[in-house]
XYZ file of N, CA and C in Angstrom:
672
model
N 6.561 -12.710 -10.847
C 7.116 -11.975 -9.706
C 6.046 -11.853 -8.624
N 6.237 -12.510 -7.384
C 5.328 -12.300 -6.234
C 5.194 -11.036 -5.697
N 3.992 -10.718 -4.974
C 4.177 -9.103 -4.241
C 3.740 -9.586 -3.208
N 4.453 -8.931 -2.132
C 4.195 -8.973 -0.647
C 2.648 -8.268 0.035
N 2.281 -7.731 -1.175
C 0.969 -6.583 -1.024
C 0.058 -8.063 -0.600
N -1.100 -7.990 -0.040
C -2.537 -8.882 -0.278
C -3.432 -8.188 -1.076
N -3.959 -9.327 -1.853
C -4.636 -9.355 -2.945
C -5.145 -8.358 -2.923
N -6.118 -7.914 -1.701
C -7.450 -7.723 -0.941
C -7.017 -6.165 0.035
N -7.012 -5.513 0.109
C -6.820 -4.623 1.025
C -7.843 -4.090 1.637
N -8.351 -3.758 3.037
C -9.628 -2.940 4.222
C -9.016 -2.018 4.098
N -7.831 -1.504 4.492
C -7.146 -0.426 5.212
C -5.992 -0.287 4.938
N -5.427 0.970 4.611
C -4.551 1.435 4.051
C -3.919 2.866 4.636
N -2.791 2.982 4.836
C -2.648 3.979 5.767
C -1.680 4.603 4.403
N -1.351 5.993 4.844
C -0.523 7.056 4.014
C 0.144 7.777 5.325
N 1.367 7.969 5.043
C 2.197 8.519 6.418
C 2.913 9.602 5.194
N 3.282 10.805 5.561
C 4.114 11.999 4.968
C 4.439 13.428 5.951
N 5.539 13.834 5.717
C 6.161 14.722 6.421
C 5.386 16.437 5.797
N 5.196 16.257 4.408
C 4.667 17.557 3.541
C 3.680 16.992 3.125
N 2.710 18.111 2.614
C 1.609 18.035 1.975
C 2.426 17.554 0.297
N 1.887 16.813 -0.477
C 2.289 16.525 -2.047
C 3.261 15.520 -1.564
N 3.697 14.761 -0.475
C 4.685 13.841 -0.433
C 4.062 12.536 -1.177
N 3.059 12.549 -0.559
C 2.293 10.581 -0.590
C 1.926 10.877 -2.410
N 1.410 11.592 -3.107
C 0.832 11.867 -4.238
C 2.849 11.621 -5.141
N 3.333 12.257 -4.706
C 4.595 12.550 -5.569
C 5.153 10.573 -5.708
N 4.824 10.431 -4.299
C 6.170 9.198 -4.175
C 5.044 7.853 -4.529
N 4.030 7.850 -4.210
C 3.265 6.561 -4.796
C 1.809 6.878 -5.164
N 1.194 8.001 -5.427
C 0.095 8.524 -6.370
C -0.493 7.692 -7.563
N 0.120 6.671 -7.895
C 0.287 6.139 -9.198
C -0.268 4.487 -8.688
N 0.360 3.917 -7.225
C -0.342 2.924 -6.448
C -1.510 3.240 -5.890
N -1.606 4.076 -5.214
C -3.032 4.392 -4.068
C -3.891 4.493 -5.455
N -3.878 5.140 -6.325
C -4.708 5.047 -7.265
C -5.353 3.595 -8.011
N -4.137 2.910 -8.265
C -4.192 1.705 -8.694
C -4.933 0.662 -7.530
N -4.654 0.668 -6.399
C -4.891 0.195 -5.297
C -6.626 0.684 -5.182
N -6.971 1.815 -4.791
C -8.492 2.259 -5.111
C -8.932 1.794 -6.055
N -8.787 1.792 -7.051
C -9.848 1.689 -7.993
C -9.865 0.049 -8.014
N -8.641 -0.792 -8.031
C -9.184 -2.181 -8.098
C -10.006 -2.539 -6.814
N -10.190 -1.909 -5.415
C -10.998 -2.454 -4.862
C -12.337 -1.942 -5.521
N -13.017 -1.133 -5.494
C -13.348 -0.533 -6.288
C -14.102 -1.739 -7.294
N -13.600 -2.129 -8.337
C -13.910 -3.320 -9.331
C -14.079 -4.106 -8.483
N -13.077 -4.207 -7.351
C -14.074 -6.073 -6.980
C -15.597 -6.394 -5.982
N -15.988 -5.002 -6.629
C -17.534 -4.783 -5.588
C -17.673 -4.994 -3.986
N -16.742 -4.761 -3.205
C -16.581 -4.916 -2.092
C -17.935 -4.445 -1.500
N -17.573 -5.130 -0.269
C -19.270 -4.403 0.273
C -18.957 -3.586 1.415
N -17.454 -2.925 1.458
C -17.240 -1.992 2.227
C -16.155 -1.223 1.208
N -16.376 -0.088 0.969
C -14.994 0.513 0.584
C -13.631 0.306 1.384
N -12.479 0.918 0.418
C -11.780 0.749 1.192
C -11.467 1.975 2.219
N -10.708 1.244 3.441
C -10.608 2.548 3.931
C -9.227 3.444 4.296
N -9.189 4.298 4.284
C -7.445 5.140 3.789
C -7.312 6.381 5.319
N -6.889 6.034 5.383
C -5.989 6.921 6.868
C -4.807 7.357 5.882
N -5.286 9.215 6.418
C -3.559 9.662 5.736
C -2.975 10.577 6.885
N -2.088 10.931 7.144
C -1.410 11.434 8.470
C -0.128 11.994 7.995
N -0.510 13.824 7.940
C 0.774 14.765 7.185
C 0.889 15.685 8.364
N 2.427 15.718 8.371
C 2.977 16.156 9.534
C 3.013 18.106 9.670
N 3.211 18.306 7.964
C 3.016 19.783 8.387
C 2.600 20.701 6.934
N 2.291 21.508 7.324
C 0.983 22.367 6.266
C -0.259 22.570 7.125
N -0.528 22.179 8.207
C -1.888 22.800 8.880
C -2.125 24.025 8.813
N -3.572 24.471 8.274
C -3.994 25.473 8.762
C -3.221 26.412 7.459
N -2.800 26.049 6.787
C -1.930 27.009 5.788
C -2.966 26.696 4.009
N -2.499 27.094 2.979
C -3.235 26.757 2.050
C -2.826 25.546 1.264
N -1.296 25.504 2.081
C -1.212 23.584 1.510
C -2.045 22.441 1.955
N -2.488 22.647 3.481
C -3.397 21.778 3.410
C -4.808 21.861 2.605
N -5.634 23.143 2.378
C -6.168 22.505 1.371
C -5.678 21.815 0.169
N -4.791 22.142 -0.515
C -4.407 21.441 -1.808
C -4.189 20.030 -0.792
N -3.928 19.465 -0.145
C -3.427 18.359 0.319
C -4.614 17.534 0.500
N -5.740 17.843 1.367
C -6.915 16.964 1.127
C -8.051 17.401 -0.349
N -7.719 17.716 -0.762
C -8.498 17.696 -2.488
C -7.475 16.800 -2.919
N -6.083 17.108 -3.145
C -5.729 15.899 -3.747
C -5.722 14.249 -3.244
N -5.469 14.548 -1.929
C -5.651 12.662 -1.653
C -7.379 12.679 -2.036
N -8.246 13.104 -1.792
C -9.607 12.677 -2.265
C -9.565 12.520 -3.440
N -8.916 13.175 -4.471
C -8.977 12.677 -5.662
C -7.804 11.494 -6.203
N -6.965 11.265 -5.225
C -6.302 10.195 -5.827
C -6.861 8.990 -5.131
N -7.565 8.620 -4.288
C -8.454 7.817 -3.508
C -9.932 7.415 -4.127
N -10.087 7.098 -5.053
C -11.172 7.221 -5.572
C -12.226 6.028 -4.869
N -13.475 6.721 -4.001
C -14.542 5.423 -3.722
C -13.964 5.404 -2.468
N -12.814 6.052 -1.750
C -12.349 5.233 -0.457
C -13.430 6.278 0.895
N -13.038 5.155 1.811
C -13.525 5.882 2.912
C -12.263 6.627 3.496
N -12.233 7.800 3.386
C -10.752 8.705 3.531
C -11.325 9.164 5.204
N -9.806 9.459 5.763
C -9.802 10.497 6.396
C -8.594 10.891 6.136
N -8.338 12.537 6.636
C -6.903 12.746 6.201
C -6.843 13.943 7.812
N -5.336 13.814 8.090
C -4.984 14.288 9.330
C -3.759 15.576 8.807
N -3.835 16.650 8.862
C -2.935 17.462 8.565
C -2.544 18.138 9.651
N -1.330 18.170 10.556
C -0.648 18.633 11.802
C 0.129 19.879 11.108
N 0.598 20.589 11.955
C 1.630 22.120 11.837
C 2.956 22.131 12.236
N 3.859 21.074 12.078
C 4.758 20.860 12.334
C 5.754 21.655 11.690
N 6.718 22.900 11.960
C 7.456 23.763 10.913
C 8.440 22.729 9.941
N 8.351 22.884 8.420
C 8.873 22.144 7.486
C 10.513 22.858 8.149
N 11.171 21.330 7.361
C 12.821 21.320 7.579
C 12.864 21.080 9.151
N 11.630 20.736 10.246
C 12.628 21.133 11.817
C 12.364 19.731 12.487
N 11.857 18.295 11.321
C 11.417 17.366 12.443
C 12.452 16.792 13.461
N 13.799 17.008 13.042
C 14.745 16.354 14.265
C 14.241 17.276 15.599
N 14.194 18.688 15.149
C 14.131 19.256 16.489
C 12.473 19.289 17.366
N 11.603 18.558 16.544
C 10.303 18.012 16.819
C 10.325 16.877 16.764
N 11.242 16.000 17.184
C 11.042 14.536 17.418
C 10.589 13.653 18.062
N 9.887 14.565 19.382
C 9.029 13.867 20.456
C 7.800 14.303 19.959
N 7.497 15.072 19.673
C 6.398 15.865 18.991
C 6.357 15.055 17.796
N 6.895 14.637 17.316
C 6.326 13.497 15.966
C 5.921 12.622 15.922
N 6.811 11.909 16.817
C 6.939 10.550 18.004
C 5.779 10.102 18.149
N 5.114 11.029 18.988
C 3.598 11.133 19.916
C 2.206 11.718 18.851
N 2.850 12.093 17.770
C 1.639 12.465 16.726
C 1.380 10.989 15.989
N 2.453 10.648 15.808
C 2.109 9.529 15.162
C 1.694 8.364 15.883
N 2.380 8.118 17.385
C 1.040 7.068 18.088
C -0.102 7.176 18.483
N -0.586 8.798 18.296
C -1.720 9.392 18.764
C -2.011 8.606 16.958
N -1.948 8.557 15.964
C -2.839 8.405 15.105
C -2.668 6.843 15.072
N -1.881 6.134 15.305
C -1.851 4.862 15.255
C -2.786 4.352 15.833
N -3.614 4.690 16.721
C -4.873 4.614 17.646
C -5.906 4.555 17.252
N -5.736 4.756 15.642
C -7.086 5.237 15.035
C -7.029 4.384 13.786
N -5.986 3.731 13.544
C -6.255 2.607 12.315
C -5.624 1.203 13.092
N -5.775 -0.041 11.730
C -5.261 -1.256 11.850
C -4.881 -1.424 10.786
N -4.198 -0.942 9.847
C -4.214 -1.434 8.122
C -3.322 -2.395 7.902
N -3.514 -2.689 6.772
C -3.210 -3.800 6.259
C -1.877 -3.405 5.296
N -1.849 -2.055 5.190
C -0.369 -1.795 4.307
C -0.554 -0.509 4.852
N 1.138 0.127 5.214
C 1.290 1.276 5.497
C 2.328 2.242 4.124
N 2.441 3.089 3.737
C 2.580 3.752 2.767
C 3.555 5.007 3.457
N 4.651 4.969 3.432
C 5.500 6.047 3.937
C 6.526 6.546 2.966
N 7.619 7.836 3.804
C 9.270 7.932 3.458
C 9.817 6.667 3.391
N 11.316 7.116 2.613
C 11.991 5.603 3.350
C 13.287 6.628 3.973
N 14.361 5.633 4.679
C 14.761 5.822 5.670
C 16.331 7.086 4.917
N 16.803 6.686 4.163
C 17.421 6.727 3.314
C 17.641 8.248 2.326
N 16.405 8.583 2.384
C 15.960 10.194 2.091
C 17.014 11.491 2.365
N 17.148 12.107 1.730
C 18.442 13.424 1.677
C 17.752 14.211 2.753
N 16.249 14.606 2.861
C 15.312 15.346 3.671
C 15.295 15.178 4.832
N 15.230 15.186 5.736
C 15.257 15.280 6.907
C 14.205 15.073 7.372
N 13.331 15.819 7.167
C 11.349 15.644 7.535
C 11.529 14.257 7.122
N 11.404 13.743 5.763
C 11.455 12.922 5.058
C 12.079 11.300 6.019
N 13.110 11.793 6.061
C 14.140 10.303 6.395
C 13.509 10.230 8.428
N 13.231 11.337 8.878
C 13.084 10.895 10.035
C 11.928 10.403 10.474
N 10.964 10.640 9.679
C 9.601 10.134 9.674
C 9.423 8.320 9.529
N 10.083 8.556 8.459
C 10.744 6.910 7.876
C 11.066 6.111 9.066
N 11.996 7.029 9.794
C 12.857 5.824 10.975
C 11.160 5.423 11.858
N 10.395 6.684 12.122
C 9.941 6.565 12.971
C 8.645 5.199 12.841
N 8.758 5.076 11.811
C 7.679 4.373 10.773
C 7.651 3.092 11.759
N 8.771 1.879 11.801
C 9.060 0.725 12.405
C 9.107 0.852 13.876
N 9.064 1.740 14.731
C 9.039 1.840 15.943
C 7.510 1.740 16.739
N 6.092 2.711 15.837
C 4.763 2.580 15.884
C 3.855 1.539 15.128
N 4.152 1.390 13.839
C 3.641 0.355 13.171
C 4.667 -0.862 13.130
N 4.393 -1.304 14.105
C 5.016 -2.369 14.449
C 5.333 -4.399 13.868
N 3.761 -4.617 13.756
C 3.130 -5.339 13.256
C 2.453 -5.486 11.446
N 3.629 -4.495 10.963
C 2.237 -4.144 9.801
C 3.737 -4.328 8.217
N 3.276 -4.213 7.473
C 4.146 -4.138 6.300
C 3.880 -2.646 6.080
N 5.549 -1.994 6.189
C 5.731 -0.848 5.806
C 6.694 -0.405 4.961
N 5.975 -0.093 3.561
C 7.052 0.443 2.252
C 7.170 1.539 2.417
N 8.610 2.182 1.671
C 9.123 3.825 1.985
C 9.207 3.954 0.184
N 8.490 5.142 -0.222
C 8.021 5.757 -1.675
C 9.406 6.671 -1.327
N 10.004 6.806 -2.945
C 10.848 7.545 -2.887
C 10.279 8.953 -3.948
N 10.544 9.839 -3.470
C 9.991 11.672 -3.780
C 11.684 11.960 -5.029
N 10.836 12.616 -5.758
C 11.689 13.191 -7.348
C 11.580 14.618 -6.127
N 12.899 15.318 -6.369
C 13.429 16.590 -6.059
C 14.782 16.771 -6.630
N 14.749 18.090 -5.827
C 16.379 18.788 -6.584
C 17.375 17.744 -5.990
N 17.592 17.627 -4.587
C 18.215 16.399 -4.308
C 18.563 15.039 -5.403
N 20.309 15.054 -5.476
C 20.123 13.505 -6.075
C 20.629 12.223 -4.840
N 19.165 11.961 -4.519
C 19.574 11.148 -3.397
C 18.597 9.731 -3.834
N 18.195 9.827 -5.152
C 17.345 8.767 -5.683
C 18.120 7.120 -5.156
N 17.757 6.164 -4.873
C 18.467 4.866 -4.452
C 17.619 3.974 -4.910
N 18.022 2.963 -5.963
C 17.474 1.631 -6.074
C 16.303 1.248 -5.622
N 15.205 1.373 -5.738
C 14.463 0.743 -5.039
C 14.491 -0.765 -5.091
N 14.059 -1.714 -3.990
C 13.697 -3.246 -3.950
C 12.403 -3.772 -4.623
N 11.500 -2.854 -4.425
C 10.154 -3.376 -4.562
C 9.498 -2.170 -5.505
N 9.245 -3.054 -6.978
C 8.675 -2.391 -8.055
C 7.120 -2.632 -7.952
N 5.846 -1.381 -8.417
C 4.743 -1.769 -8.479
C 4.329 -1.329 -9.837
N 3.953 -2.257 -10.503
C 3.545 -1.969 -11.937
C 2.594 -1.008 -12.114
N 2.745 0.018 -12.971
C 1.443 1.095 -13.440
C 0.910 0.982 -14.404
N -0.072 1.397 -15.058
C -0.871 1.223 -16.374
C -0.654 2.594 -16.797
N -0.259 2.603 -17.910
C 0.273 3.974 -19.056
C -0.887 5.155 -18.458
N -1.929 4.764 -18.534
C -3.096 5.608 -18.252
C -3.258 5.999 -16.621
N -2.955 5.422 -15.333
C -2.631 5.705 -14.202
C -1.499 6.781 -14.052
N -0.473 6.444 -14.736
C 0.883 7.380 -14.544
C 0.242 9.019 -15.257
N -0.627 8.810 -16.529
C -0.746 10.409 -16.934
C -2.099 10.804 -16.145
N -2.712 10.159 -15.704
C -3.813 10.079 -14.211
C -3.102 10.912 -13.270
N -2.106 10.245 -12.895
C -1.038 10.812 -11.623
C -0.886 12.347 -11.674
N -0.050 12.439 -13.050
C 0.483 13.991 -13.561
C -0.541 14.503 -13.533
N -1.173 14.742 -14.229
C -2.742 15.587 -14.093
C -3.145 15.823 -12.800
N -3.378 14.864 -12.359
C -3.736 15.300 -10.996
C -2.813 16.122 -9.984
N -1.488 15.886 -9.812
C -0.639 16.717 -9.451
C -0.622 17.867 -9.867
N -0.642 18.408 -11.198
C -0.636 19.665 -11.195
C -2.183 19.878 -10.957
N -2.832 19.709 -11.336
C -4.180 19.978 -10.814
C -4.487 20.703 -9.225
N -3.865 19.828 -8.739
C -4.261 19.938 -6.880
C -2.805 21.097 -6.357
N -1.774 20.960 -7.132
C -0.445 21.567 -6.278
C -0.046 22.818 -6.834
N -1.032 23.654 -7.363
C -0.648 25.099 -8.125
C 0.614 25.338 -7.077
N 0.468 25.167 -5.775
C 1.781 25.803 -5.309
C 3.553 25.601 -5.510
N 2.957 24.392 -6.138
C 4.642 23.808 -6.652
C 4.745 23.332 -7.931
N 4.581 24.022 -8.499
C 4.638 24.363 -10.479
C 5.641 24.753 -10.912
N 5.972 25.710 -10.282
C 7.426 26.434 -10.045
C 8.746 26.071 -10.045
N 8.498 24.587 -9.355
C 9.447 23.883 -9.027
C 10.213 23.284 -10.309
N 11.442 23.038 -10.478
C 12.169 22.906 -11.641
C 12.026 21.213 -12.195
N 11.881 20.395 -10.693
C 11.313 19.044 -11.140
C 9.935 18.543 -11.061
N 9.105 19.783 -11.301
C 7.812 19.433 -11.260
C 7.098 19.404 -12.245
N 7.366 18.452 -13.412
C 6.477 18.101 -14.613
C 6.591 16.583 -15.358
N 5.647 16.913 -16.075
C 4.942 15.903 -17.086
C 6.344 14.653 -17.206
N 7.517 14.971 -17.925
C 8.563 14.744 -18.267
C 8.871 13.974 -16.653
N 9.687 14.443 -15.850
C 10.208 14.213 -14.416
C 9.287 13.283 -13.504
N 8.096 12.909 -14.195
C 6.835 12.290 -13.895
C 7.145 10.949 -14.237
N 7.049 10.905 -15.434
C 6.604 9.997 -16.041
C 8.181 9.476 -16.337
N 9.005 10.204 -16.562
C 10.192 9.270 -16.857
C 11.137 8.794 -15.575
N 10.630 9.332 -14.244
C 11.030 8.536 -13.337
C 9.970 7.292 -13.454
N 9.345 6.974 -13.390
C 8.289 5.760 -13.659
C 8.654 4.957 -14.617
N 9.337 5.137 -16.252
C 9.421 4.851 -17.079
C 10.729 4.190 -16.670
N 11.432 4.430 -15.938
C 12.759 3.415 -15.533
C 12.138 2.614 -14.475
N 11.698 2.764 -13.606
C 11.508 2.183 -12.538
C 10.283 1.001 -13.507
N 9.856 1.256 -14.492
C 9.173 -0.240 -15.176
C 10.380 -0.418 -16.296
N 10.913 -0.418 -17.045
C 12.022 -0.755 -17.245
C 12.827 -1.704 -16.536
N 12.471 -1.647 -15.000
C 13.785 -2.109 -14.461
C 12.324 -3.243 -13.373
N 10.941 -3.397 -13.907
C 10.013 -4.489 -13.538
C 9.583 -4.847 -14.452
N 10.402 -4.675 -15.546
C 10.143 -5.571 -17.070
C 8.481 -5.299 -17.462
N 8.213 -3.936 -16.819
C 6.992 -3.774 -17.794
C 6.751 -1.852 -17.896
N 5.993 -1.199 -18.538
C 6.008 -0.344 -18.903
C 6.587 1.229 -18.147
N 5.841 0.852 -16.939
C 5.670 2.222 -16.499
C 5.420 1.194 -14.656
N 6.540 1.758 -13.492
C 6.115 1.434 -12.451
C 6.596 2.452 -11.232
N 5.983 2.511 -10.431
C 6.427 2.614 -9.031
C 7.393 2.837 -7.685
N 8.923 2.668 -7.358
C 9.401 1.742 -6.228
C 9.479 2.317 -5.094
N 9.714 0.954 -4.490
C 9.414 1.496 -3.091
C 10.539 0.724 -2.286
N 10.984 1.261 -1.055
C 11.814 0.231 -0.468
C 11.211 -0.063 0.733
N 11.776 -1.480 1.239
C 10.903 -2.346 2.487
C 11.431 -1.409 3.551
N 10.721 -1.642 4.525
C 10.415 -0.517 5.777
C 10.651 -1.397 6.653
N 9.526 -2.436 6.742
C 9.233 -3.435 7.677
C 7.996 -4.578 7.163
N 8.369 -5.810 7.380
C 7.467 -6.900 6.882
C 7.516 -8.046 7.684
N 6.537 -8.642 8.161
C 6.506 -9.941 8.862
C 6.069 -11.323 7.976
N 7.106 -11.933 7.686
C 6.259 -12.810 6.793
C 6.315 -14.327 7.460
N 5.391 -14.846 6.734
C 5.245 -16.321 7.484
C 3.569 -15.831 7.887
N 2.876 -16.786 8.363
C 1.905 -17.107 9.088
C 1.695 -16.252 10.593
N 0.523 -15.783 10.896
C 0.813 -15.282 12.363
C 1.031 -16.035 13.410
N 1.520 -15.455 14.213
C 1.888 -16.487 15.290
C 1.199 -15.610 17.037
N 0.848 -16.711 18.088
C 0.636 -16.156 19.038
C 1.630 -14.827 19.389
N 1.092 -13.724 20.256
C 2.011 -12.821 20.883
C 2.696 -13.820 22.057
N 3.505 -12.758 22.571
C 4.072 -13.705 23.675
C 3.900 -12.760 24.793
């Protein structure tokens, strides 16, 4: 099975509407993704742009940059946490708009890491749309988030995990998110056995999915 990913990744972007989005919906890749650059002795780390729309200034953003630093292992991180009120991005949609080309200014990556479009959430699904309008040029997958919502959909694109990454993942989630423990789909179980289908269904143990966002394939070609 081919992956659209390159081998090789510089730059890597993380796009999310909440703090615990990017960790919930692909925690289990960025990890996998770090650490193999990581092994192949690069002579630059890699480097990770993350850009969360709201939790500023509150105590989710700390839990939010401890955990991407710890699911980033070796990377050259930065992480961007804005104050955008959760549940209101339709009615902040120019205001999102413009946060996110204000950060587009500040990377070039080579894979972008988002929502997908499709999402029951609102923060969630509109972020997604906004995804293909700024990153234009770039391959952009949408991670799908376990919640009370059953708005789960097929994913297209499976990424294989290693048994030991996925209980990596869990740990670390509760580790970093004391604030959402509480939550009725927030454990060990709801973890790992969404993963446990989603490799099931990539003919290997434990994976990932994600759905396509946006991809240019073929060779580059002049602009016009």
């Amino acid at each position: 099975m081919r992956t659209l990913i390159p081998e090789v990744l510089d730059e890597l972007v993380l796009l999310a509407a909440h703090c615990d989005d990017i960790p919930l919906g692909a925690g289990g890749t960025i990890l996998t993704l770090c650490r193999a650059h990581q092994n192949l002795g690069a002579a630059r780390p890699l480097r990770v742009r993350a850009l969360v729309l709201s939790g500023g200034g509150t105590p989710r953003e700390d839990e939010e940059r401890a955990a991407l630093a710890a699911f980033c292992p070796g990377a050259d991180l930065a992480v961007t946490v804005r104050d955008m009120p959760d549940g209101r991005l339709p009615h902040h949609w120019q205001w999102a708009k413009e946060a996110l080309e204000e950060f587009r200014r500040t990377c070039e990556p080579d894979l972008v890491l988002a929502g997908h479009r499709d999402d029951d959430h609102q923060d969630h699904r509109g972020l997604a749309r906004l995804v293909p309008t700024v990153f234009r040029d770039h391959l952009a997958l949408g991670y799908e988030i376990l919640k009370a919502e059953p708005d789960l959909a097929q994913p297209p694109l499976l990424w294989p995990l290693e048994p030991e990454v996925v209980a990596e993942k869990s740990r670390l989630l509760h580790e970093h998110y004391p604030s959402q423990v509480s939550r009725a789909w927030f454990d060990d179980e709801a973890f790992s056995g969404l993963a446990r289908i989603r490799g099931v269904q990539a003919g290997v143990r434990y994976a990932e999915g994600f759905h396509l966002t946006r991809a240019l394939l073929g060779p580059p070609v002049p602009s016009r």
